[in-house]
Amino acid sequence: MRIPMIAGNWKMNTTVSEAIKLVNEMCPELDKINNIDKVICPPFISLVPVSELIKGSSIKLGAQNLYFEEKGAYTGEISPPMLADLCELVIIGHSERRHYFGETGEMVSKKVLAALGAGLKPILCIGERLDDYEAGRTEEVVTEQLSSSLAGIAHPDGLVIAYEPVWAIGTGRAATGEQANETIGLIRRSTAKLYSDEITRDLRILYGGSVTADNIAEFIQQPEIDGALVGGASLKAAEFLSIVRQTSEIRQVR
Ligand code: PEP
């Protein structure tokens, strides 16, 4: 049985005081929702105050990125041990990092390895761009991203994968539940080829891309989909709570 997960990626939004306000608005209610992993991923500078606010609650903290070196002359970067003190999870290889900041599969795999080495659970993002989707290259692209991102990783303990078609991120054009389920099934089968059936059975794979309170049920009802990585809607307390609540309720009746 895979515990569902809803992770909120706040991206480059919220000042420290806005992050504190958002946590105060949603976390008391979020804390009460059971049978689901609830993750919030604020910007780096808010991780310390947010970690204090959610201490002792059932809410997990995630970072949005890391650098793969442990320490040293890497101005502006944040290392895995720095995050491991504060966070349980870290988003790696988000399409915005791949496309705006030139992250390659090789860099992503180094980051996944470094995160695992520091005891962090990576939320590894993969997904095809619109031109690949339209040309029917989804399978080719996601399997290549999967194998390059996991190259050299023998034991992906705690790994979570987020399938995020790039054309669905922040566009309001979500995939359908069936489309996402089909590609996530394919990702699960590809992972089984890289690892064992046992590892793959327990591997959580989330959908991400314009998830809202209005469409979350469509995804969660699908057998392969274990939750969602939520961008824009995770910045609205009532909407994020509704997404988490619906996920918990749907999974309980399964
Ligand atoms: C994301 O940032 O991973 C994401 C899926 O964003 P949105 O929900 O806004 O499409």
GROMACS .gro file of C-alpha atoms and ligand atoms in nm:
model
  264
    1MET     CA    1   0.000   0.000   0.000
    2ARG     CA    2   0.147   0.332  -0.104
    3ILE     CA    3   0.057   0.627   0.119
    4PRO     CA    4  -0.069   0.911  -0.102
    5MET     CA    5   0.125   1.234  -0.105
    6ILE     CA    6   0.028   1.591  -0.188
    7ALA     CA    7   0.327   1.825  -0.213
    8GLY     CA    8   0.292   2.201  -0.256
    9ASN     CA    9   0.566   2.367  -0.458
   10TRP     CA   10   0.553   2.735  -0.371
   11LYS     CA   11   0.821   2.815  -0.631
   12MET     CA   12   0.962   3.171  -0.609
   13ASN     CA   13   0.658   3.304  -0.425
   14THR     CA   14   0.609   3.446  -0.075
   15THR     CA   15   0.835   3.666   0.132
   16VAL     CA   16   0.923   3.527   0.474
   17SER     CA   17   0.629   3.706   0.638
   18GLU     CA   18   0.391   3.588   0.363
   19ALA     CA   19   0.516   3.231   0.406
   20ILE     CA   20   0.453   3.250   0.781
   21LYS     CA   21   0.103   3.387   0.716
   22LEU     CA   22   0.024   3.107   0.469
   23VAL     CA   23   0.148   2.841   0.710
   24ASN     CA   24  -0.061   2.988   0.992
   25GLU     CA   25  -0.364   2.991   0.762
   26MET     CA   26  -0.346   2.634   0.640
   27CYS     CA   27  -0.134   2.419   0.865
   28PRO     CA   28  -0.363   2.379   1.169
   29GLU     CA   29  -0.629   2.222   0.942
   30LEU     CA   30  -0.376   2.040   0.726
   31ASP     CA   31  -0.233   1.877   1.034
   32LYS     CA   32  -0.570   1.711   1.110
   33ILE     CA   33  -0.598   1.527   0.776
   34ASN     CA   34  -0.490   1.164   0.808
   35ASN     CA   35  -0.369   0.881   0.586
   36ILE     CA   36  -0.176   1.106   0.357
   37ASP     CA   37   0.167   1.268   0.341
   38LYS     CA   38   0.129   1.647   0.332
   39VAL     CA   39   0.435   1.834   0.213
   40ILE     CA   40   0.500   2.205   0.173
   41CYS     CA   41   0.802   2.335  -0.018
   42PRO     CA   42   0.857   2.707   0.051
   43PRO     CA   43   1.153   2.908  -0.081
   44PHE     CA   44   1.490   2.843   0.089
   45ILE     CA   45   1.481   3.157   0.303
   46SER     CA   46   1.153   3.053   0.464
   47LEU     CA   47   1.257   2.698   0.552
   48VAL     CA   48   1.385   2.789   0.898
   49PRO     CA   49   1.080   2.983   1.022
   50VAL     CA   50   0.840   2.736   0.858
   51SER     CA   51   1.021   2.440   1.016
   52GLU     CA   52   0.971   2.604   1.356
   53LEU     CA   53   0.601   2.661   1.290
   54ILE     CA   54   0.527   2.303   1.182
   55LYS     CA   55   0.747   2.133   1.442
   56GLY     CA   56   0.557   1.852   1.613
   57SER     CA   57   0.286   1.846   1.342
   58SER     CA   58   0.221   1.582   1.075
   59ILE     CA   59   0.324   1.824   0.798
   60LYS     CA   60   0.648   1.754   0.617
   61LEU     CA   61   0.888   2.013   0.485
   62GLY     CA   62   1.053   2.002   0.145
   63ALA     CA   63   1.304   2.221  -0.037
   64GLN     CA   64   1.275   2.310  -0.405
   65ASN     CA   65   1.632   2.236  -0.510
   66LEU     CA   66   1.982   2.165  -0.381
   67TYR     CA   67   2.339   2.156  -0.505
   68PHE     CA   68   2.516   1.822  -0.514
   69GLU     CA   69   2.840   1.921  -0.339
   70GLU     CA   70   2.857   1.896   0.038
   71LYS     CA   71   3.024   2.234   0.103
   72GLY     CA   72   3.276   2.475  -0.040
   73ALA     CA   73   3.317   2.762  -0.283
   74TYR     CA   74   2.982   2.745  -0.461
   75THR     CA   75   2.846   3.094  -0.406
   76GLY     CA   76   2.471   3.107  -0.372
   77GLU     CA   77   2.415   2.732  -0.353
   78ILE     CA   78   2.258   2.522  -0.077
   79SER     CA   79   2.399   2.180   0.011
   80PRO     CA   80   2.225   1.854   0.106
   81PRO     CA   81   2.352   1.856   0.468
   82MET     CA   82   2.222   2.213   0.514
   83LEU     CA   83   1.877   2.095   0.409
   84ALA     CA   84   1.884   1.762   0.591
   85ASP     CA   85   1.871   1.950   0.922
   86LEU     CA   86   1.540   2.108   0.827
   87CYS     CA   87   1.366   1.907   0.555
   88GLU     CA   88   1.256   1.554   0.483
   89LEU     CA   89   1.216   1.599   0.109
   90VAL     CA   90   1.361   1.795  -0.180
   91ILE     CA   91   1.227   1.858  -0.530
   92ILE     CA   92   1.490   1.774  -0.792
   93GLY     CA   93   1.491   1.827  -1.168
   94HIS     CA   94   1.177   2.041  -1.188
   95SER     CA   95   1.118   2.137  -1.550
   96GLU     CA   96   1.173   2.504  -1.461
   97ARG     CA   97   1.523   2.412  -1.339
   98ARG     CA   98   1.589   2.200  -1.645
   99HIS     CA   99   1.469   2.464  -1.890
  100TYR     CA  100   1.555   2.801  -1.730
  101PHE     CA  101   1.873   2.694  -1.553
  102GLY     CA  102   2.008   2.433  -1.791
  103GLU     CA  103   1.999   2.136  -1.556
  104THR     CA  104   2.098   1.823  -1.744
  105GLY     CA  105   2.017   1.463  -1.668
  106GLU     CA  106   2.372   1.423  -1.536
  107MET     CA  107   2.330   1.712  -1.291
  108VAL     CA  108   1.992   1.580  -1.185
  109SER     CA  109   2.136   1.235  -1.113
  110LYS     CA  110   2.417   1.390  -0.905
  111LYS     CA  111   2.156   1.583  -0.709
  112VAL     CA  112   1.941   1.273  -0.651
  113LEU     CA  113   2.248   1.081  -0.533
  114ALA     CA  114   2.357   1.365  -0.303
  115ALA     CA  115   2.007   1.401  -0.159
  116LEU     CA  116   1.980   1.029  -0.085
  117GLY     CA  117   2.329   1.035   0.068
  118ALA     CA  118   2.220   1.309   0.308
  119GLY     CA  119   1.904   1.118   0.404
  120LEU     CA  120   1.669   1.342   0.206
  121LYS     CA  121   1.385   1.198   0.000
  122PRO     CA  122   1.403   1.332  -0.356
  123ILE     CA  123   1.088   1.422  -0.546
  124LEU     CA  124   1.231   1.366  -0.893
  125CYS     CA  125   1.041   1.553  -1.166
  126ILE     CA  126   1.021   1.427  -1.522
  127GLY     CA  127   0.792   1.517  -1.811
  128GLU     CA  128   0.779   1.587  -2.181
  129ARG     CA  129   0.750   1.925  -2.353
  130LEU     CA  130   0.459   2.018  -2.576
  131ASP     CA  131   0.642   1.948  -2.903
  132ASP     CA  132   0.738   1.601  -2.779
  133TYR     CA  133   0.384   1.537  -2.663
  134GLU     CA  134   0.239   1.645  -2.997
  135ALA     CA  135   0.490   1.434  -3.187
  136GLY     CA  136   0.400   1.127  -2.980
  137ARG     CA  137   0.742   1.114  -2.813
  138THR     CA  138   0.620   1.110  -2.450
  139GLU     CA  139   0.736   0.753  -2.380
  140GLU     CA  140   1.079   0.810  -2.535
  141VAL     CA  141   1.135   1.135  -2.342
  142VAL     CA  142   1.020   1.019  -2.000
  143THR     CA  143   1.209   0.690  -2.015
  144GLU     CA  144   1.527   0.874  -2.117
  145GLN     CA  145   1.482   1.131  -1.839
  146LEU     CA  146   1.417   0.852  -1.591
  147SER     CA  147   1.727   0.653  -1.677
  148SER     CA  148   1.958   0.957  -1.697
  149SER     CA  149   1.822   1.103  -1.372
  150LEU     CA  150   1.870   0.775  -1.189
  151ALA     CA  151   2.204   0.678  -1.346
  152GLY     CA  152   2.440   0.541  -1.082
  153ILE     CA  153   2.171   0.520  -0.815
  154ALA     CA  154   2.160   0.166  -0.686
  155HIS     CA  155   1.918   0.207  -0.396
  156PRO     CA  156   1.651   0.473  -0.452
  157ASP     CA  157   1.515   0.445  -0.094
  158GLY     CA  158   1.253   0.707  -0.027
  159LEU     CA  159   1.249   0.826  -0.387
  160VAL     CA  160   0.925   0.986  -0.509
  161ILE     CA  161   0.872   1.058  -0.879
  162ALA     CA  162   0.653   1.341  -1.009
  163TYR     CA  163   0.533   1.307  -1.367
  164GLU     CA  164   0.482   1.664  -1.483
  165PRO     CA  165   0.411   1.717  -1.852
  166VAL     CA  166   0.572   2.055  -1.921
  167TRP     CA  167   0.272   2.166  -2.129
  168ALA     CA  168   0.051   2.127  -1.821
  169ILE     CA  169   0.264   2.319  -1.569
  170GLY     CA  170   0.118   2.658  -1.483
  171THR     CA  171  -0.087   2.662  -1.804
  172GLY     CA  172  -0.430   2.568  -1.672
  173ARG     CA  173  -0.424   2.285  -1.925
  174ALA     CA  174  -0.400   1.975  -1.708
  175ALA     CA  175  -0.358   1.628  -1.856
  176THR     CA  176  -0.663   1.405  -1.824
  177GLY     CA  177  -0.667   1.143  -1.550
  178GLU     CA  178  -0.639   0.869  -1.815
  179GLN     CA  179  -0.342   1.031  -1.989
  180ALA     CA  180  -0.156   1.080  -1.661
  181ASN     CA  181  -0.241   0.728  -1.544
  182GLU     CA  182  -0.112   0.578  -1.867
  183THR     CA  183   0.221   0.762  -1.857
  184ILE     CA  184   0.268   0.696  -1.486
  185GLY     CA  185   0.206   0.325  -1.549
  186LEU     CA  186   0.475   0.340  -1.815
  187ILE     CA  187   0.714   0.516  -1.574
  188ARG     CA  188   0.645   0.247  -1.314
  189ARG     CA  189   0.724  -0.027  -1.566
  190SER     CA  190   1.043   0.153  -1.676
  191THR     CA  191   1.150   0.185  -1.313
  192ALA     CA  192   1.094  -0.189  -1.269
  193LYS     CA  193   1.346  -0.248  -1.546
  194LEU     CA  194   1.603  -0.029  -1.365
  195TYR     CA  195   1.533  -0.178  -1.021
  196SER     CA  196   1.323  -0.461  -0.884
  197ASP     CA  197   0.948  -0.521  -0.890
  198GLU     CA  198   0.951  -0.487  -0.514
  199ILE     CA  199   1.106  -0.138  -0.520
  200THR     CA  200   0.870  -0.035  -0.795
  201ARG     CA  201   0.562  -0.161  -0.612
  202ASP     CA  202   0.636   0.075  -0.323
  203LEU     CA  203   0.744   0.370  -0.538
  204ARG     CA  204   0.514   0.668  -0.518
  205ILE     CA  205   0.453   0.846  -0.848
  206LEU     CA  206   0.269   1.177  -0.840
  207TYR     CA  207   0.105   1.374  -1.118
  208GLY     CA  208   0.180   1.747  -1.152
  209GLY     CA  209   0.048   2.012  -1.390
  210SER     CA  210  -0.239   2.254  -1.321
  211VAL     CA  211  -0.386   2.046  -1.040
  212THR     CA  212  -0.671   2.227  -0.866
  213ALA     CA  213  -0.945   2.149  -0.616
  214ASP     CA  214  -1.174   2.098  -0.917
  215ASN     CA  215  -0.968   1.831  -1.094
  216ILE     CA  216  -0.774   1.649  -0.819
  217ALA     CA  217  -1.039   1.375  -0.785
  218GLU     CA  218  -0.994   1.279  -1.151
  219PHE     CA  219  -0.626   1.203  -1.086
  220ILE     CA  220  -0.654   1.041  -0.747
  221GLN     CA  221  -0.917   0.795  -0.869
  222GLN     CA  222  -0.662   0.649  -1.112
  223PRO     CA  223  -0.487   0.334  -0.989
  224GLU     CA  224  -0.130   0.435  -1.083
  225ILE     CA  225  -0.142   0.789  -0.943
  226ASP     CA  226  -0.028   0.825  -0.582
  227GLY     CA  227  -0.084   1.195  -0.533
  228ALA     CA  228   0.011   1.530  -0.680
  229LEU     CA  229   0.280   1.794  -0.695
  230VAL     CA  230   0.084   2.118  -0.685
  231GLY     CA  231   0.220   2.458  -0.788
  232GLY     CA  232  -0.016   2.756  -0.814
  233ALA     CA  233  -0.299   2.601  -0.612
  234SER     CA  234  -0.067   2.531  -0.318
  235LEU     CA  235  -0.044   2.906  -0.251
  236LYS     CA  236  -0.415   2.930  -0.171
  237ALA     CA  237  -0.483   2.788   0.175
  238ALA     CA  238  -0.846   2.683   0.117
  239GLU     CA  239  -0.774   2.526  -0.221
  240PHE     CA  240  -0.468   2.333  -0.103
  241LEU     CA  241  -0.666   2.205   0.197
  242SER     CA  242  -0.944   2.091  -0.033
  243ILE     CA  243  -0.694   1.907  -0.258
  244VAL     CA  244  -0.544   1.727   0.042
  245ARG     CA  245  -0.884   1.649   0.196
  246GLN     CA  246  -1.026   1.507  -0.128
  247THR     CA  247  -0.717   1.291  -0.176
  248SER     CA  248  -0.740   1.153   0.175
  249GLU     CA  249  -1.112   1.079   0.140
  250ILE     CA  250  -1.086   0.913  -0.201
  251ARG     CA  251  -0.798   0.692  -0.094
  252GLN     CA  252  -0.977   0.584   0.224
  253VAL     CA  253  -1.266   0.435   0.034
  254ARG     CA  254  -1.040   0.235  -0.196
  255PEP     C1  255   0.469   2.256  -1.037
  255PEP     O1  256   0.522   2.360  -1.004
  255PEP     O2  257   0.531   2.151  -1.019
  255PEP     C2  258   0.336   2.259  -1.094
  255PEP     C3  259   0.281   2.146  -1.128
  255PEP     O3  260   0.275   2.382  -1.109
  255PEP     P1  261   0.119   2.409  -1.139
  255PEP     O4  262   0.040   2.324  -1.043
  255PEP     O5  263   0.102   2.555  -1.112
  255PEP     O6  264   0.092   2.372  -1.280
   0.00000   0.00000   0.00000
